[in-house]
Coordinates of C-alpha atoms and ligand atoms in Angstrom, one line a residue:
X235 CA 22.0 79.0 -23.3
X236 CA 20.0 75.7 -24.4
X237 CA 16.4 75.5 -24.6
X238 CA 14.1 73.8 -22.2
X239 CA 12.0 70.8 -23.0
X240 CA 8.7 69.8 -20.5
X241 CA 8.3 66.6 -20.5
X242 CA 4.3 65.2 -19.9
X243 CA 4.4 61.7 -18.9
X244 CA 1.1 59.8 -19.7
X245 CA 2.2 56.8 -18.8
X246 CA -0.7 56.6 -16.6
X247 CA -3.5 58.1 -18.9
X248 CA -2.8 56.7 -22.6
X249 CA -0.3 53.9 -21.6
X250 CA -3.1 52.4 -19.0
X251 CA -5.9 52.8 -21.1
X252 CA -4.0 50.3 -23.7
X253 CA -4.7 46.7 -23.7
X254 CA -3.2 44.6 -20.7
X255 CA -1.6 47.9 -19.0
X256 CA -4.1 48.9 -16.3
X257 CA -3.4 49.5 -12.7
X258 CA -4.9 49.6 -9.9
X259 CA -5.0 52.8 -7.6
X260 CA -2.1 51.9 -5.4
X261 CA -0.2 50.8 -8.4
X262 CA -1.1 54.2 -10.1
X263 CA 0.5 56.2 -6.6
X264 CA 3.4 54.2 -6.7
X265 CA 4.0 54.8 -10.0
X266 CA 3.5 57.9 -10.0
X267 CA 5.9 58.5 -6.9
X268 CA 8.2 57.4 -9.1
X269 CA 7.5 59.5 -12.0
X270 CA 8.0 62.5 -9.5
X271 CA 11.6 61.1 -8.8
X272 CA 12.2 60.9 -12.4
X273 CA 11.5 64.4 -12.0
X274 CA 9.2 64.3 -14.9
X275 CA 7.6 68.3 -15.5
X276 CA 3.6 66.8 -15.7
X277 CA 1.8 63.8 -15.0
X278 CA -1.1 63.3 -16.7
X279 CA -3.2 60.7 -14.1
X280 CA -6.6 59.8 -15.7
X281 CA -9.1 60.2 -17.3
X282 CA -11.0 61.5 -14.4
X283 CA -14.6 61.1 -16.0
X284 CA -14.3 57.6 -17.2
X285 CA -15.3 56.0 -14.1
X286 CA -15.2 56.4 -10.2
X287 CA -12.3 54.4 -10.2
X288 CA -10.6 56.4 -11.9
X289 CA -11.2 59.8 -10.8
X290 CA -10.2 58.3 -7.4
X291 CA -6.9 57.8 -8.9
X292 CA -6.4 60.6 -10.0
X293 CA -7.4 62.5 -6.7
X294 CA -5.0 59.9 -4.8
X295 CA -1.7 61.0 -7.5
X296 CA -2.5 64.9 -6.9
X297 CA -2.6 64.3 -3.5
X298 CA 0.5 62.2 -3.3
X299 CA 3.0 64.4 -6.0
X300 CA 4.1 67.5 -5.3
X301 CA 7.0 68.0 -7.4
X302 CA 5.3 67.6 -10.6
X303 CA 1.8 69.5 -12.6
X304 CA -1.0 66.9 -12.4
X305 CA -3.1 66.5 -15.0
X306 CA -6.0 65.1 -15.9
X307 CA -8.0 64.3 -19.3
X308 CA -11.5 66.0 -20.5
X309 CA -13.2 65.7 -23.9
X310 CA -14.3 69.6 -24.5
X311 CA -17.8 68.9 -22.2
X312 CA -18.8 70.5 -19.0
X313 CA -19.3 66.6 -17.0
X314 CA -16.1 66.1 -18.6
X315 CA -14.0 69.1 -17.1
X316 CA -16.0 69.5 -13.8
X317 CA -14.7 65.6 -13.5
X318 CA -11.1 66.5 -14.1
X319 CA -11.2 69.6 -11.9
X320 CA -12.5 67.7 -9.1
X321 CA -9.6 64.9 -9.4
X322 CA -6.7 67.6 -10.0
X323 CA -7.8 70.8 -7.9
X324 CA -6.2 69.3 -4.3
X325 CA -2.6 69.2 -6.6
X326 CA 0.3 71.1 -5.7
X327 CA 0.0 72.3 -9.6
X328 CA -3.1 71.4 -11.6
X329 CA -3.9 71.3 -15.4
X330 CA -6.9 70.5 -17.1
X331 CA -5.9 68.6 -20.3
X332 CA -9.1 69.1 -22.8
X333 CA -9.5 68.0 -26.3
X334 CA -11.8 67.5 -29.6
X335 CA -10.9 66.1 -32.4
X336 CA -10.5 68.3 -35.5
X337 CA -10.1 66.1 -38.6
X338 CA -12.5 66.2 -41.4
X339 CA -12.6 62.1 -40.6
X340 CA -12.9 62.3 -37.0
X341 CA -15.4 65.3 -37.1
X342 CA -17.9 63.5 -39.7
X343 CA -17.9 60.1 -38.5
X344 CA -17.3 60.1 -34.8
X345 CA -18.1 63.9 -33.8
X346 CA -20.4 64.2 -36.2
X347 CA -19.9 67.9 -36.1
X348 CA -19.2 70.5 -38.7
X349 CA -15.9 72.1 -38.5
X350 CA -17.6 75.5 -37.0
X351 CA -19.8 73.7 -34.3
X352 CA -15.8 72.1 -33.4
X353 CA -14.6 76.0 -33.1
X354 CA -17.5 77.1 -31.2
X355 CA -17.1 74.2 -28.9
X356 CA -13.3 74.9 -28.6
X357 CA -13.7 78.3 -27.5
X358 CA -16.6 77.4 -25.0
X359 CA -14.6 74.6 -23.5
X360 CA -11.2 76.2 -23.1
X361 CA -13.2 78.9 -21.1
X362 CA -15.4 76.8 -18.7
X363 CA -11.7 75.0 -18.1
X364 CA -10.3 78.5 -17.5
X365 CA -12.5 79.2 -14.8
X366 CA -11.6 76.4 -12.9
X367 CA -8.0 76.5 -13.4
X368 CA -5.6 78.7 -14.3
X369 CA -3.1 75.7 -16.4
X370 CA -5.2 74.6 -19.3
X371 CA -4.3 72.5 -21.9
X372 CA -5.7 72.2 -25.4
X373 CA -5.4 68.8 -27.7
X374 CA -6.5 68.9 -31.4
X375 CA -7.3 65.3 -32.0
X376 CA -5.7 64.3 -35.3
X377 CA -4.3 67.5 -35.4
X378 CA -1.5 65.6 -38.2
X379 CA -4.7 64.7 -41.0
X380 CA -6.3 68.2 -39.9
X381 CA -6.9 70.9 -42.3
X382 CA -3.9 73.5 -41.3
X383 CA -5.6 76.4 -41.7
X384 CA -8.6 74.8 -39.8
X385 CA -6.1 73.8 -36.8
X386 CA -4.9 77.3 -37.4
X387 CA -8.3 78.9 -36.6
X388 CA -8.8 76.1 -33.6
X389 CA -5.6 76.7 -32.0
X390 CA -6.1 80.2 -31.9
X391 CA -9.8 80.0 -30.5
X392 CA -7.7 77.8 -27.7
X393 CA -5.6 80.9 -26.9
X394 CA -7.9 83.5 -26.7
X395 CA -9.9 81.9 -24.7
X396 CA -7.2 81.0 -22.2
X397 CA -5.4 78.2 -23.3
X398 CA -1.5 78.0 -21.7
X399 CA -0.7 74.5 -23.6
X400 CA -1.1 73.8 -27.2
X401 CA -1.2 70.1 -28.0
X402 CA -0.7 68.8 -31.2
X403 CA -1.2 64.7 -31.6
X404 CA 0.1 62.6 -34.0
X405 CA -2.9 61.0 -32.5
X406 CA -3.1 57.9 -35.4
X407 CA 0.8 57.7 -36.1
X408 CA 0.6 58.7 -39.8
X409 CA 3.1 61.7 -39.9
X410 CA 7.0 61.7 -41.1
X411 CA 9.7 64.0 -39.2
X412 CA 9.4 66.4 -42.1
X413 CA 5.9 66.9 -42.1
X414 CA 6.0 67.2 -38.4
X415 CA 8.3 69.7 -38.9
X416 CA 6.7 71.6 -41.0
X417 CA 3.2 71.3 -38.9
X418 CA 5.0 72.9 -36.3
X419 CA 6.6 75.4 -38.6
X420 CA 3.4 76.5 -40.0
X421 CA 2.1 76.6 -35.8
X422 CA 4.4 79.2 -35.1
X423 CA 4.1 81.1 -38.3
X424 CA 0.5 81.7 -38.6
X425 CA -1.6 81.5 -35.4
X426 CA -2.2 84.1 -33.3
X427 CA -0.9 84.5 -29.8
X428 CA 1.5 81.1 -29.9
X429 CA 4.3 83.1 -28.7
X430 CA 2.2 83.1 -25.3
X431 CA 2.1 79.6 -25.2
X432 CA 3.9 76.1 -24.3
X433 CA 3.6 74.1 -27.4
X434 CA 3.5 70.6 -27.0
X435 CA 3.3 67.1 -29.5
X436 CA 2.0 63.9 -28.6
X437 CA 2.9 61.1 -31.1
X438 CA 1.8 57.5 -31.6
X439 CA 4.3 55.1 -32.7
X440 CA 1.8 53.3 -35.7
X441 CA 4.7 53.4 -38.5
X442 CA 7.4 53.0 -35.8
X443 CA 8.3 57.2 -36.0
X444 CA 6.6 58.5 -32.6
X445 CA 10.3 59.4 -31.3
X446 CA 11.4 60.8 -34.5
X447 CA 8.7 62.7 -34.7
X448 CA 8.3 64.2 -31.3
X449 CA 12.1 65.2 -31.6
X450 CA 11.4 66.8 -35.4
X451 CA 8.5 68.7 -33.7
X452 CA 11.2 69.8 -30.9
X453 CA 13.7 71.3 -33.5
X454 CA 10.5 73.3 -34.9
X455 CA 10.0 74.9 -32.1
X456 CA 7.5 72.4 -29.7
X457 CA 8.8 72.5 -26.2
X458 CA 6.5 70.1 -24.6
X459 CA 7.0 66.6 -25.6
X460 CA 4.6 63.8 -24.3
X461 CA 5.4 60.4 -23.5
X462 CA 5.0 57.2 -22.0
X463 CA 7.4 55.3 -20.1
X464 CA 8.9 51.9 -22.0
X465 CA 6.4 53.3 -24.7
X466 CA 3.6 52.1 -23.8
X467 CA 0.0 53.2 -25.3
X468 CA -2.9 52.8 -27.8
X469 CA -2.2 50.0 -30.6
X470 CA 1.4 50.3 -31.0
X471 CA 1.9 52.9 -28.1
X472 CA 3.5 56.7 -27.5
X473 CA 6.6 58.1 -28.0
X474 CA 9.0 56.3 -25.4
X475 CA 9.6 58.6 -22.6
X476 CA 13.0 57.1 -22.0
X477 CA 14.2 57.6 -25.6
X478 CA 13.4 60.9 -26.1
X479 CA 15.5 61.7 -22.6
X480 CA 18.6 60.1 -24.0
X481 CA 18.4 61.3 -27.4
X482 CA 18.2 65.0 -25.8
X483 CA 21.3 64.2 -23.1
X484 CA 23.2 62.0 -26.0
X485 CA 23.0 64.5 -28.9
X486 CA 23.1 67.6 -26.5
X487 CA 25.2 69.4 -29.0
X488 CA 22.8 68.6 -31.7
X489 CA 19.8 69.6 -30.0
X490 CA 21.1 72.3 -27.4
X491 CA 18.1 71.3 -25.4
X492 CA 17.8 70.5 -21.7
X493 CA 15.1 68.5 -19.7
X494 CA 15.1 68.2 -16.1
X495 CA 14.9 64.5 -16.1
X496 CA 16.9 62.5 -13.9
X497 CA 18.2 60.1 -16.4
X498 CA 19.7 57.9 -13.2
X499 CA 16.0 56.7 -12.5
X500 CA 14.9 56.1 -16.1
X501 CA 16.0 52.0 -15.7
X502 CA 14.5 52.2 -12.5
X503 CA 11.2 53.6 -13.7
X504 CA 11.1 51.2 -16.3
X505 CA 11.6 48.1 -14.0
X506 CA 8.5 49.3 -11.8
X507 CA 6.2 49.8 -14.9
X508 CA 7.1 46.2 -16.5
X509 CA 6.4 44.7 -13.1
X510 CA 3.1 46.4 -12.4
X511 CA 1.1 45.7 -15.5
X512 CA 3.4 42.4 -16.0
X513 CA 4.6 43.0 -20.1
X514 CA 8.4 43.0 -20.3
X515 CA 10.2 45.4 -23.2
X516 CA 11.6 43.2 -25.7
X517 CA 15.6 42.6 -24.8
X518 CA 16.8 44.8 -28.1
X519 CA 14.4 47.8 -26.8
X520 CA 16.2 50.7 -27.0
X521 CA 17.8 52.1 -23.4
X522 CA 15.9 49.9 -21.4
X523 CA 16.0 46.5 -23.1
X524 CA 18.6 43.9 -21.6
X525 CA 20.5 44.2 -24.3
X526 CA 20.9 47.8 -24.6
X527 CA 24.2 47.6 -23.4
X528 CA 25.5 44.1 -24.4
X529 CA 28.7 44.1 -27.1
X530 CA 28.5 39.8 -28.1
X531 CA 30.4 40.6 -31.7
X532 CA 34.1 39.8 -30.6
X533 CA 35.2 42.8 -32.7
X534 CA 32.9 45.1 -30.7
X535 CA 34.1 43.1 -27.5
X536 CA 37.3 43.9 -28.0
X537 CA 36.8 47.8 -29.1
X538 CA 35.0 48.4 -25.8
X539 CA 37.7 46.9 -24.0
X540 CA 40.4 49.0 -25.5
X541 CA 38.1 52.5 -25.0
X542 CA 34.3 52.2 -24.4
X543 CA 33.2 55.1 -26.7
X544 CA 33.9 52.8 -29.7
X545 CA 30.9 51.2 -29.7
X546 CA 29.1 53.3 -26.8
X547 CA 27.2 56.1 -27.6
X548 CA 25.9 56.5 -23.5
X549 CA 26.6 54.4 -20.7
X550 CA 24.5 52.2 -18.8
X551 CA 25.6 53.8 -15.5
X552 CA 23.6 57.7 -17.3
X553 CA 20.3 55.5 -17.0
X554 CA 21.0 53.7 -14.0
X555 CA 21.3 50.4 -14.7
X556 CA 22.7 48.5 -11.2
X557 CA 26.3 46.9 -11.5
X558 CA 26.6 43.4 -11.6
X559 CA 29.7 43.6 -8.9
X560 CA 29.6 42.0 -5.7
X561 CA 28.6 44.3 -3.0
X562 CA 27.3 42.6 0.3
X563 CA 26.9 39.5 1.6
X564 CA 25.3 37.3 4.6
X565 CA 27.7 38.8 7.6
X566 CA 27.0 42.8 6.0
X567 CA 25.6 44.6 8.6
X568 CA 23.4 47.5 8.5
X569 CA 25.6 50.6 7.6
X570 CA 26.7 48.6 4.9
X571 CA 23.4 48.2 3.6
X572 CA 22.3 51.4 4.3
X573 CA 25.0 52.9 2.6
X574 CA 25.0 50.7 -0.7
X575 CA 21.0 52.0 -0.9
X576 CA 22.2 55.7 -1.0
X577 CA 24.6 54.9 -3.6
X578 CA 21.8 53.5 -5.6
X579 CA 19.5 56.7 -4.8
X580 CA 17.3 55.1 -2.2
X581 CA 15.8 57.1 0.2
X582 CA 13.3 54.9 2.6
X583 CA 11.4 55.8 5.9
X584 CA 12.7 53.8 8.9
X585 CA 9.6 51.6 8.8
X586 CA 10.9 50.9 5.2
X587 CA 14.3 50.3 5.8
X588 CA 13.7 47.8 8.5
X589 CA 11.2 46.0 6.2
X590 CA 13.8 46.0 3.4
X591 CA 17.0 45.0 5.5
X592 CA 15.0 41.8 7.0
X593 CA 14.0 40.7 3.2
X594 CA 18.2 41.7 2.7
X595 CA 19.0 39.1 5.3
X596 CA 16.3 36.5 4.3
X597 CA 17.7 36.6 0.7
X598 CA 21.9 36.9 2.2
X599 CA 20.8 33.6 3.9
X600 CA 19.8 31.4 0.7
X601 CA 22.1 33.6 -1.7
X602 CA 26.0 33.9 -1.4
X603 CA 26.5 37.0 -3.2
X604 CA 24.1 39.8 -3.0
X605 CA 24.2 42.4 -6.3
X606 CA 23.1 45.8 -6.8
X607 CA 20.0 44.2 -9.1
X608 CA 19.4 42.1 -6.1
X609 CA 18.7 45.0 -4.2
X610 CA 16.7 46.6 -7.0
X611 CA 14.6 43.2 -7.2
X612 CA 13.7 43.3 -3.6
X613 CA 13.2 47.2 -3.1
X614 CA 13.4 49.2 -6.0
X615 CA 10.5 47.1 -7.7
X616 CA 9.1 45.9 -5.0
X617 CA 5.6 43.8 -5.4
X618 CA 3.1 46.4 -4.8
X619 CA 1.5 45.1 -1.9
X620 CA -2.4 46.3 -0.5
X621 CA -3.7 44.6 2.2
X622 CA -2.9 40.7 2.0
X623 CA -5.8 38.6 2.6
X624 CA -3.7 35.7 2.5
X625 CA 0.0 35.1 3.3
X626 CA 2.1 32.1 2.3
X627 CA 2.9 30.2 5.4
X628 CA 4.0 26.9 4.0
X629 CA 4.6 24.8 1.2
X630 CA 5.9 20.7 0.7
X631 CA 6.0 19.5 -3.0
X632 CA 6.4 16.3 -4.3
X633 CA 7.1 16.1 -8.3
X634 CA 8.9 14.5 -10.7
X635 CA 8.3 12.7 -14.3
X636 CA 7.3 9.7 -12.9
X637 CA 4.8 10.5 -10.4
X638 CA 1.3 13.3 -10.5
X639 CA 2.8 16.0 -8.7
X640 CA 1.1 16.9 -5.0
X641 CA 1.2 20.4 -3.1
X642 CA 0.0 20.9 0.3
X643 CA -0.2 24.9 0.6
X644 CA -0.5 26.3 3.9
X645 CA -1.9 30.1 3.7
X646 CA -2.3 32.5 6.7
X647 CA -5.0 34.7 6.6
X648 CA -5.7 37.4 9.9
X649 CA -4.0 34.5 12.2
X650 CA -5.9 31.8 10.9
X651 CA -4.2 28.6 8.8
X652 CA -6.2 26.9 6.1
X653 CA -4.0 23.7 4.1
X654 CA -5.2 22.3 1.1
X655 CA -3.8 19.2 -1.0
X656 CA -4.0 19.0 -4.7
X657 CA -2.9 17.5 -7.5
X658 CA -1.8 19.1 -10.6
X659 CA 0.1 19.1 -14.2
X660 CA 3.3 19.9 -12.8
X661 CA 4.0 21.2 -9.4
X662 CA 2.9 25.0 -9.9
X663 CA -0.3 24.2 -11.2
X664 CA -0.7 21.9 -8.2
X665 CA 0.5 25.0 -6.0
X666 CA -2.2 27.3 -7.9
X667 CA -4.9 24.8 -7.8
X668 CA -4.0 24.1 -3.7
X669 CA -4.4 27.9 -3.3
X670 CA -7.9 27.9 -5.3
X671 CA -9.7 25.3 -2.9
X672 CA -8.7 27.5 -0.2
X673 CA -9.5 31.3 -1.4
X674 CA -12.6 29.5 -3.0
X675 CA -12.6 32.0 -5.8
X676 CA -13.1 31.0 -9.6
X677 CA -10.0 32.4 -11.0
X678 CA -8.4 31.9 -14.0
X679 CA -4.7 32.4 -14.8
X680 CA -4.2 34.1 -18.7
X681 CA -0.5 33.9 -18.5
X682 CA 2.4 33.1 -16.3
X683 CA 6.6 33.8 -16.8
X684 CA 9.1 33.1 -14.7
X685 CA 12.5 34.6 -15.2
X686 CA 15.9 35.3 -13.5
X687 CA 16.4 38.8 -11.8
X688 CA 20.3 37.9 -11.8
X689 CA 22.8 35.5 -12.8
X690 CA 24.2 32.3 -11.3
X691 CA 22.7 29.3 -9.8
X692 CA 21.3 30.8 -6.8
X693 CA 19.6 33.8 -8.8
X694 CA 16.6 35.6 -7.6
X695 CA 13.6 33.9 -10.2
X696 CA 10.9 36.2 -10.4
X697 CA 7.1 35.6 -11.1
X698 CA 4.9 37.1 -12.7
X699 CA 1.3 36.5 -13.4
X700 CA -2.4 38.0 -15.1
X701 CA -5.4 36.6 -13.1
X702 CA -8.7 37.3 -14.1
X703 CA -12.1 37.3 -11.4
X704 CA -15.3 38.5 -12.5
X705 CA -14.0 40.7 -15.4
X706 CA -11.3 42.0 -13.8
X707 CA -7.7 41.3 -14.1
X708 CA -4.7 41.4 -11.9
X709 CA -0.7 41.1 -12.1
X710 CA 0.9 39.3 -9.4
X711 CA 4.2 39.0 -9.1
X712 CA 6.5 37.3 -6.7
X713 CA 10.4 37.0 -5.8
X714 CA 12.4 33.7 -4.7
X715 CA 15.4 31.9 -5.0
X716 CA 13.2 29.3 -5.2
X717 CA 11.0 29.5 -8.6
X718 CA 7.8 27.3 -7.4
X719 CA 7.9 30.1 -4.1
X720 CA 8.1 32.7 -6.3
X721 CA 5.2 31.3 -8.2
X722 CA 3.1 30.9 -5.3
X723 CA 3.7 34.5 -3.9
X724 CA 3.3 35.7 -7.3
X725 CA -0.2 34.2 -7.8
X726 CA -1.3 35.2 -3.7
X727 CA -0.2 38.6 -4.7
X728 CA -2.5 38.8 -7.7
X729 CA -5.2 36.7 -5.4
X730 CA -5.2 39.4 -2.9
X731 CA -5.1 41.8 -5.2
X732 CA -8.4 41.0 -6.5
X733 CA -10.0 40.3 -3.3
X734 CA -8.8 43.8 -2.2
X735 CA -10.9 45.1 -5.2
X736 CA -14.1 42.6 -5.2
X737 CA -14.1 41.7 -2.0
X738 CA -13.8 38.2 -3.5
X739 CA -17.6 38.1 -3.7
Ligands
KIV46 O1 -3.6 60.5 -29.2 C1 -4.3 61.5 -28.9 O2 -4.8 62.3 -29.7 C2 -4.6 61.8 -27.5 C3 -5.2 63.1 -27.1 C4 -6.4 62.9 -26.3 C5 -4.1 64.0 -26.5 O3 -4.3 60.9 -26.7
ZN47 ZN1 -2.7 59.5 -27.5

């Protein structure tokens, strides 16, 4: 019978701590809502000590997920793990994820502790963790440029002192397959009491080998693997959740390993993430990109056509990727729609539904020929909306390359209309700077994209853009078959996003 493989998402720990990637708490739920669907085995939520903010978030995901372990970050301290125990302990399953660094580099210059005082504090840790919770798991930073019979002594301090999890971190990226392989090896071989544990590997993708790596460690033996979804992490990111999936389902033969993934929701997944924090995966990125799937060489053209498994390894329905075949339209009623969500694996409330079928029969009245990604544009990755101190009401442009382009903006906020006229270089940055003299907020905008969620000429154009207020930054993002709409919703939705968090003070 095949092996099982756990896989720890930290999409939300390591990927949000990484430049440009953080969320705010809804964003976090919702993510991590989805992250349940993928049927992922642990989340890892926060860093519950690194600020209010953030243990909140991680007390909102254990409250919201019940299908998955939650887990949350400590650095071997006592503030550190009373922190994460107070944002996991209301979780269906809780783990307290604790870690020191055991390098010689990491333990002179940034500990500044001598390799025993790291053992002692080990042990110590792991315990104080234990009496809190009964799922504890151990990180040996650097574990890869680690002494191994240092990491030997460590790991098994970690176990007798109650450790269920050993983690072992590619934590700067430096290691090959084979000497992840033989890390591992040696794991198994020589500390005491790893037969009682999960052993896990968490590997950053520095020299571009994170997957390869995390999938050597797995043929030594690790059955843990952690990951982020689309990759996403520290410098050059984490293993990619997504990759690791497929290369388990693909080469099933090779590995004869199992995960209980849902491989249907991976695109899905990846869509939500790359419209929350606003960063797209390149086009040639591996099972998600948009051209994961595309044969242009006529000679691969013309091998799919004649049998797909020429020059297809997996196919884009395994990951969920939504058919570009026409599947309702302007006079579809409800069943219809209803049913064409189940076969896409939607499952929405009442309250939902009805929200969704009225955005269905907005877009059916501006758009011929409504596709599957259609439907995932408007529900699956639906703008994460908190409460909306403004709403669009109304907009009237004038533009073209003769004239300064104008935009009256009419925005409704708790029943009340304010307009504002402005000028601008080119008619969204009229539209922004319209929206400005109303919110009265000093915002400034650090990027702005605009592409098509589908093809043809009436295409759903999605926005998206970064805001910054006070320090802070948000990602807006906005849907239209119009593109200047869906840059004004996209810019309200980062607007109110900010006000939700400053108050706009
Ligand atoms: O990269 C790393 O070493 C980590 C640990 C805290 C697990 O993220
Ligand atoms: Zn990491």
């Amino acid at each position: 019978m095949a092996g099982r493989i756990k896989i720890f998402d930290t999409t939300l720990r390591d990927g949000e701590q990484s430049p440009g990637c953080s969320m705010n708490i809804n964003e976090k739920v919702e993510m991590a809502l989805q992250l349940e669907k993928l049927n992922v085995d642990v989340i890892e939520a926060g860093f519950a000590i690194a600020s209010p903010g953030d243990l909140a978030s991680v007390q909102a995901v254990a409250r919201a997920v019940k299908g998955c372990t939650v887990a949350s970050l400590a650095r071997t301290m006592e503030k550190d793990i009373d922190a994460a125990w107070e944002g996991v302990k209301n979780a269906a399953s809780p783990r307290i994820h604790t870690f020191i660094a055991t390098s010689p580099i990491h333990m002179q210059y940034k500990l500044k502790m001598t390799p025993e005082q790291v053992l002692e504090r080990t042990a110590a840790m792991v315990a104080y963790a234990k009496k809190h919770c009964s799922d504890v798991e151990f990180s040996a930073e650097d574990a890869c440029r680690s002494d191994w019979s240092f990491l030997v002594r460590v790991i098994a301090a970690a176990i007798k002192n109650g450790a269920t999890v050993i983690n072992i971190p590619d934590t700067v990226g430096y290691s090959t397959p084979d000497e992840m392989h033989a890390l591992i090896s040696h794991i198994r071989k020589n500390v005491a009491g790893i037969e009682k544990v999960d052993i896990s590997v968490h590997c950053h993708d520095d020299l571009g080998m994170a997957v390869a790596n995390s999938l050597a460690a797995v043929r030594a033996g690790a059955v843990q693997v952690e990951c982020t979804i689309n990759g996403i992490g520290e410098r050059a990111g984490n293993t990619a959740l997504e990759e690791v999936v497929m290369a388990l389902n693909t080469r099933k033969q090779y590995f004869d390993l199992e995960c209980r993934v849902q491989t249907k929701q991976l695109y899905r997944t990846s869509r939500l993430l790359q419209a929350i924090i606003g960063i797209a995966v390149p086009p040639n990125k591996a099972i998600v990109g948009a051209n994961a799937f595309a044969h242009e060489a006529g000679i691969h053209q013309h091998g799919v056509l004649a049998e797909r498994s020429t020059y297809e390894i997996m196919t884009p329905e395994s990951i969920g990727v939504p058919q570009n075949t026409m599947v309702l339209g302007k006079h579809s009623g409800r069943h219809a729609f209803e049913d064409r969500l189940k076969v896409l694996g939607y499952q929405l409330e009442k309250e939902e539904l009805d929200t969704a079928f009225e955005q269905f029969k907005a877009l059916a009245d501006k758009k011929k020929v409504i596709l599957d990604n259609d439907l995932d544009a408007i529900i699956g990755n639906k703008v994460v909306e908190g409460p909306e101190a403004y709403h669009l009401q109304s907009f009237v442009i004038n533009s073209g390359n003769t004239i300064t382009a104008t935009a009256i903006i009419s925005l409704d906020s708790g029943g009340t209309i304010f307009e504002s006229v402005s000028i601008g270089d080119g008619p969204v940055d009229a539209a922004f700077k319209a929206v400005n003299n109303i919110v009265g907020m000093d915002l400034s905008l650090s990027d702005y994209s605009l592409h098509s969620v589908t093809e043809g000429e009436d295409a759903l154009g999605e926005a998206i853009v970064k805001l910054n207020y006070k320090g802070r930054t948000a990602v807006g993002r906005g849907l239209s078959t119009d593109i200047i709409e869906s840059s004004i919703k996209a810019y309200l939705n980062g607007v109110n996003k900010l006000i939700a968090e400053t108050g706009g003070e």
